[in-house]
Short mmCIF file of C-alpha atoms in Angstrom, two decimals:
data_model
loop_
_atom_site.label_atom_id
_atom_site.label_comp_id
_atom_site.label_asym_id
_atom_site.label_seq_id
_atom_site.Cartn_x
_atom_site.Cartn_y
_atom_site.Cartn_z
CA UNK A 740 29.54 -9.41 -23.31
CA UNK A 741 29.16 -6.12 -21.48
CA UNK A 742 30.92 -4.64 -24.27
CA UNK A 743 28.15 -5.80 -26.41
CA UNK A 744 25.49 -4.66 -24.33
CA UNK A 745 27.12 -1.24 -24.04
CA UNK A 746 27.28 -1.07 -27.87
CA UNK A 747 23.82 -2.11 -28.19
CA UNK A 748 22.63 0.69 -25.99
CA UNK A 749 24.43 3.15 -27.63
CA UNK A 750 22.84 2.15 -30.96
CA UNK A 751 19.46 2.38 -29.34
CA UNK A 752 19.97 5.76 -28.07
CA UNK A 753 21.45 7.02 -31.34
CA UNK A 754 18.30 5.78 -33.35
CA UNK A 755 16.29 7.09 -30.95
CA UNK A 756 17.70 10.59 -31.33
CA UNK A 757 17.21 10.03 -35.52
CA UNK A 758 13.82 9.35 -34.80
CA UNK A 759 13.07 12.49 -32.88
CA UNK A 760 15.09 14.35 -35.60
CA UNK A 761 13.02 12.61 -38.27
CA UNK A 762 9.87 13.82 -36.98
CA UNK A 763 10.78 17.42 -37.08
CA UNK A 764 10.85 18.25 -33.54
CA UNK A 765 12.58 21.41 -32.95
CA UNK A 766 14.88 22.45 -30.26
CA UNK A 767 12.98 25.00 -27.66
CA UNK A 768 12.86 28.63 -28.83
CA UNK A 769 14.78 30.98 -26.65
CA UNK A 770 12.75 33.30 -24.21
CA UNK A 771 11.85 36.51 -25.95
CA UNK A 772 9.00 37.62 -23.55
CA UNK A 773 8.43 37.95 -19.84
CA UNK A 774 6.59 39.62 -17.26
CA UNK A 775 8.88 41.11 -14.73
CA UNK A 776 9.22 39.21 -11.32
CA UNK A 777 9.89 42.41 -9.62
CA UNK A 778 10.44 46.14 -10.20
CA UNK A 779 13.09 48.16 -8.21
CA UNK A 780 10.44 50.55 -6.90
CA UNK A 781 7.17 48.86 -7.42
CA UNK A 782 5.38 52.11 -8.24
CA UNK A 783 4.61 54.00 -11.19
CA UNK A 784 7.86 55.67 -11.37
CA UNK A 785 10.01 53.53 -13.65
CA UNK A 786 12.50 56.30 -15.05
CA UNK A 787 10.32 56.64 -18.04
CA UNK A 788 10.66 54.40 -21.13
CA UNK A 789 14.58 54.27 -20.80
CA UNK A 790 14.45 53.01 -17.28
CA UNK A 791 11.67 50.67 -17.81
CA UNK A 792 13.73 49.06 -20.76
CA UNK A 793 16.50 49.00 -18.58
CA UNK A 794 14.68 46.87 -15.99
CA UNK A 795 13.71 44.55 -18.36
CA UNK A 796 17.42 44.27 -20.01
CA UNK A 797 18.72 43.58 -16.27
CA UNK A 798 16.33 40.95 -15.18
CA UNK A 799 16.95 39.21 -18.98
CA UNK A 800 20.57 39.38 -18.00
CA UNK A 801 20.38 37.91 -14.83
CA UNK A 802 18.31 35.11 -16.64
CA UNK A 803 20.86 34.29 -18.85
CA UNK A 804 19.05 36.35 -21.72
CA UNK A 805 21.09 39.32 -22.05
CA UNK A 806 22.40 38.72 -25.39
CA UNK A 807 19.20 40.39 -26.71
CA UNK A 808 17.69 44.05 -26.60
CA UNK A 809 14.57 44.09 -24.38
CA UNK A 810 11.77 46.64 -24.18
CA UNK A 811 9.17 47.24 -21.53
CA UNK A 812 5.51 47.35 -23.36
CA UNK A 813 4.68 50.82 -22.54
CA UNK A 814 2.85 53.47 -24.29
CA UNK A 815 3.76 57.45 -23.29
CA UNK A 816 1.46 60.35 -23.90
CA UNK A 817 1.91 63.72 -25.93
CA UNK A 818 3.45 66.42 -24.01
CA UNK A 819 4.74 69.91 -24.92
CA UNK A 820 8.35 67.94 -25.44
CA UNK A 821 6.85 65.87 -27.81
CA UNK A 822 4.42 63.21 -29.55
CA UNK A 823 3.31 60.10 -27.40
CA UNK A 824 4.88 56.67 -28.09
CA UNK A 825 2.55 53.67 -28.74
CA UNK A 826 3.65 50.51 -26.97
CA UNK A 827 2.98 48.11 -30.10
CA UNK A 828 5.66 49.90 -32.09
CA UNK A 829 8.51 49.36 -29.63
CA UNK A 830 8.54 45.87 -29.29
CA UNK A 831 10.12 44.26 -32.46
CA UNK A 832 8.31 42.42 -34.82
CA UNK A 833 8.03 38.80 -33.29
CA UNK A 834 7.45 36.08 -32.91
CA UNK A 835 7.75 35.63 -29.27
CA UNK A 836 8.25 32.78 -26.55
CA UNK A 837 8.23 32.54 -22.89
CA UNK A 838 10.88 30.70 -20.72
CA UNK A 839 9.17 27.53 -21.61
CA UNK A 840 9.54 27.90 -25.20
CA UNK A 841 5.65 28.44 -25.37
CA UNK A 842 4.97 30.99 -28.22
CA UNK A 843 2.96 34.11 -27.01
CA UNK A 844 2.36 35.65 -30.66
CA UNK A 845 3.63 35.36 -33.88
CA UNK A 846 3.85 39.13 -34.68
CA UNK A 847 2.23 42.20 -33.71
CA UNK A 848 -0.79 42.21 -35.49
CA UNK A 849 -1.72 38.54 -34.03
CA UNK A 850 -0.75 39.98 -30.38
CA UNK A 851 -3.51 42.81 -30.70
CA UNK A 852 -5.71 41.14 -32.39
CA UNK A 853 -5.57 43.12 -35.63
CA UNK A 854 -7.10 40.88 -37.92
CA UNK A 855 -8.76 38.09 -35.59
CA UNK A 856 -9.39 38.07 -31.98
CA UNK A 857 -7.28 35.89 -29.83
CA UNK A 858 -4.87 34.96 -32.31
CA UNK A 859 -2.36 35.39 -29.32
CA UNK A 860 -1.55 32.78 -26.63
CA UNK A 861 -1.89 34.93 -23.58
CA UNK A 862 -3.49 33.06 -20.89
CA UNK A 863 -2.53 32.59 -17.01
CA UNK A 864 -0.72 29.31 -17.69
CA UNK A 865 1.87 30.99 -20.17
CA UNK A 866 2.33 34.28 -18.25
CA UNK A 867 5.57 33.34 -16.89
CA UNK A 868 8.34 35.75 -15.54
CA UNK A 869 11.93 35.77 -16.57
CA UNK A 870 12.91 32.85 -14.18
CA UNK A 871 10.12 30.67 -15.66
CA UNK A 872 7.82 31.08 -12.82
CA UNK A 873 3.99 31.69 -13.07
CA UNK A 874 2.61 35.04 -12.23
CA UNK A 875 -0.13 35.07 -9.41
CA UNK A 876 -3.53 35.88 -10.96
CA UNK A 877 -7.11 35.84 -9.97
CA UNK A 878 -8.01 33.68 -7.43
CA UNK A 879 -4.35 33.48 -6.12
CA UNK A 880 -3.11 35.29 -2.98
CA UNK A 881 -1.97 37.82 -3.36
CA UNK A 882 -3.43 38.83 -6.74
CA UNK A 883 -0.98 40.52 -8.88
CA UNK A 884 -2.48 40.14 -12.29
CA UNK A 885 -2.39 44.13 -13.08
CA UNK A 886 0.36 44.90 -15.47
CA UNK A 887 1.37 48.47 -16.46
CA UNK A 888 0.86 49.32 -19.88
CA UNK A 889 -0.84 52.83 -20.43
CA UNK A 890 -1.93 51.42 -23.46
CA UNK A 891 -5.45 50.90 -25.39
CA UNK A 892 -6.06 47.62 -26.44
CA UNK A 893 -4.48 48.06 -29.92
CA UNK A 894 -1.37 49.03 -27.68
CA UNK A 895 -1.36 52.76 -28.43
CA UNK A 896 -1.33 55.58 -26.29
CA UNK A 897 -4.32 57.64 -24.95
CA UNK A 898 -4.72 61.16 -26.10
CA UNK A 899 -3.12 63.97 -23.78
CA UNK A 900 -5.32 65.22 -21.12
CA UNK A 901 -6.01 62.21 -18.47
CA UNK A 902 -3.00 60.82 -17.24
CA UNK A 903 -2.82 56.93 -17.98
CA UNK A 904 0.92 56.47 -17.98
CA UNK A 905 2.08 57.94 -14.11
CA UNK A 906 3.10 60.91 -15.97
CA UNK A 907 4.92 58.93 -18.61
CA UNK A 908 6.14 56.72 -15.97
CA UNK A 909 8.27 59.21 -13.97
CA UNK A 910 5.70 59.37 -11.17
CA UNK A 911 4.64 57.42 -7.97
CA UNK A 912 2.19 60.22 -6.51
CA UNK A 913 -1.07 59.62 -5.08
CA UNK A 914 -2.55 62.21 -7.72
CA UNK A 915 -1.53 60.14 -10.97
CA UNK A 916 -2.79 56.79 -12.71
CA UNK A 917 -1.78 54.32 -15.19
CA UNK A 918 -3.88 52.04 -17.64
CA UNK A 919 -3.41 48.22 -16.64
CA UNK A 920 -3.97 45.06 -18.34
CA UNK A 921 -4.85 41.62 -17.00
CA UNK A 922 -1.95 39.12 -17.61
CA UNK A 923 -4.14 36.05 -16.88
CA UNK A 924 -7.08 37.45 -18.74
CA UNK A 925 -9.32 36.86 -15.88
CA UNK A 926 -11.43 38.92 -13.40
CA UNK A 927 -14.38 41.48 -14.31
CA UNK A 928 -15.90 41.79 -17.62
CA UNK A 929 -13.01 42.81 -19.89
CA UNK A 930 -10.44 40.46 -19.89
CA UNK A 931 -8.00 42.20 -22.06
CA UNK A 932 -4.28 41.56 -21.46
CA UNK A 933 -3.08 45.14 -22.12
CA UNK A 934 -6.12 47.56 -21.41
CA UNK A 935 -8.60 46.82 -18.58
CA UNK A 936 -8.78 49.40 -16.22
CA UNK A 937 -6.98 52.29 -14.28
CA UNK A 938 -4.83 51.72 -11.30
CA UNK A 939 -5.89 53.37 -8.06
CA UNK A 940 -3.04 55.65 -8.27
CA UNK A 941 0.71 55.40 -9.06
CA UNK A 942 2.13 54.48 -5.68
CA UNK A 943 3.40 51.44 -4.69
CA UNK A 944 0.46 50.83 -2.32
CA UNK A 945 -1.89 51.86 -4.79
CA UNK A 946 -0.73 49.45 -7.21
CA UNK A 947 -1.06 46.74 -5.15
CA UNK A 948 -4.38 47.73 -3.81
CA UNK A 949 -5.57 47.82 -7.15
CA UNK A 950 -4.32 43.88 -7.68
CA UNK A 951 -0.87 44.33 -9.17
CA UNK A 952 2.65 44.76 -8.13
CA UNK A 953 4.28 47.31 -10.59
CA UNK A 954 4.81 44.10 -12.92
CA UNK A 955 5.78 44.93 -16.56
CA UNK A 956 5.55 42.97 -20.06
CA UNK A 957 9.13 42.69 -21.36
CA UNK A 958 9.62 41.73 -25.00
CA UNK A 959 12.95 40.93 -27.03
CA UNK A 960 12.96 43.62 -30.11
CA UNK A 961 15.80 41.19 -31.77
#
């Protein structure tokens, strides 16, 4: 009798699984986007683009996603040594998913609203770190929604002259600044995820005072 009950339960389970597959429910997409839970210095000195990318790669590795190549969403400005770099051009083609499998954007154009505004899914509930934990935002204590980007709203570098990148991510000085985005798209009149206001400076204390903690956006480029 018990054997019949067990076989019946197995049959029901198999039928249930078949029904799920029939409905076209795909498995969760692997993580290809996150906000850094921490940065080594907490300041604007990230060791340049290479150092920032390594921060993303190390955190992804610790979270079990190190089999992909990760880049930080950062722009750099033109110098005598060479041209600037646009953040939008160094993050791959998409689509990108957070740690819970929620799509953040299908492609670069949707991420930046090239064809229509709000084609991305950037909002407080979806802004997760590599561990799947929410980033503290407007109304939380402490507020850490400021994200280092050095970019305009289109994801491009600002012209040379006024520093918007903490000296291309090599400075933690009080004389340098960086453009910031709001991960939760809240606070103030401008709710851009990548270009809202400048930091007070590039020191750890300055970034905290502005409303952040040196967080970065990280994207898998493959």
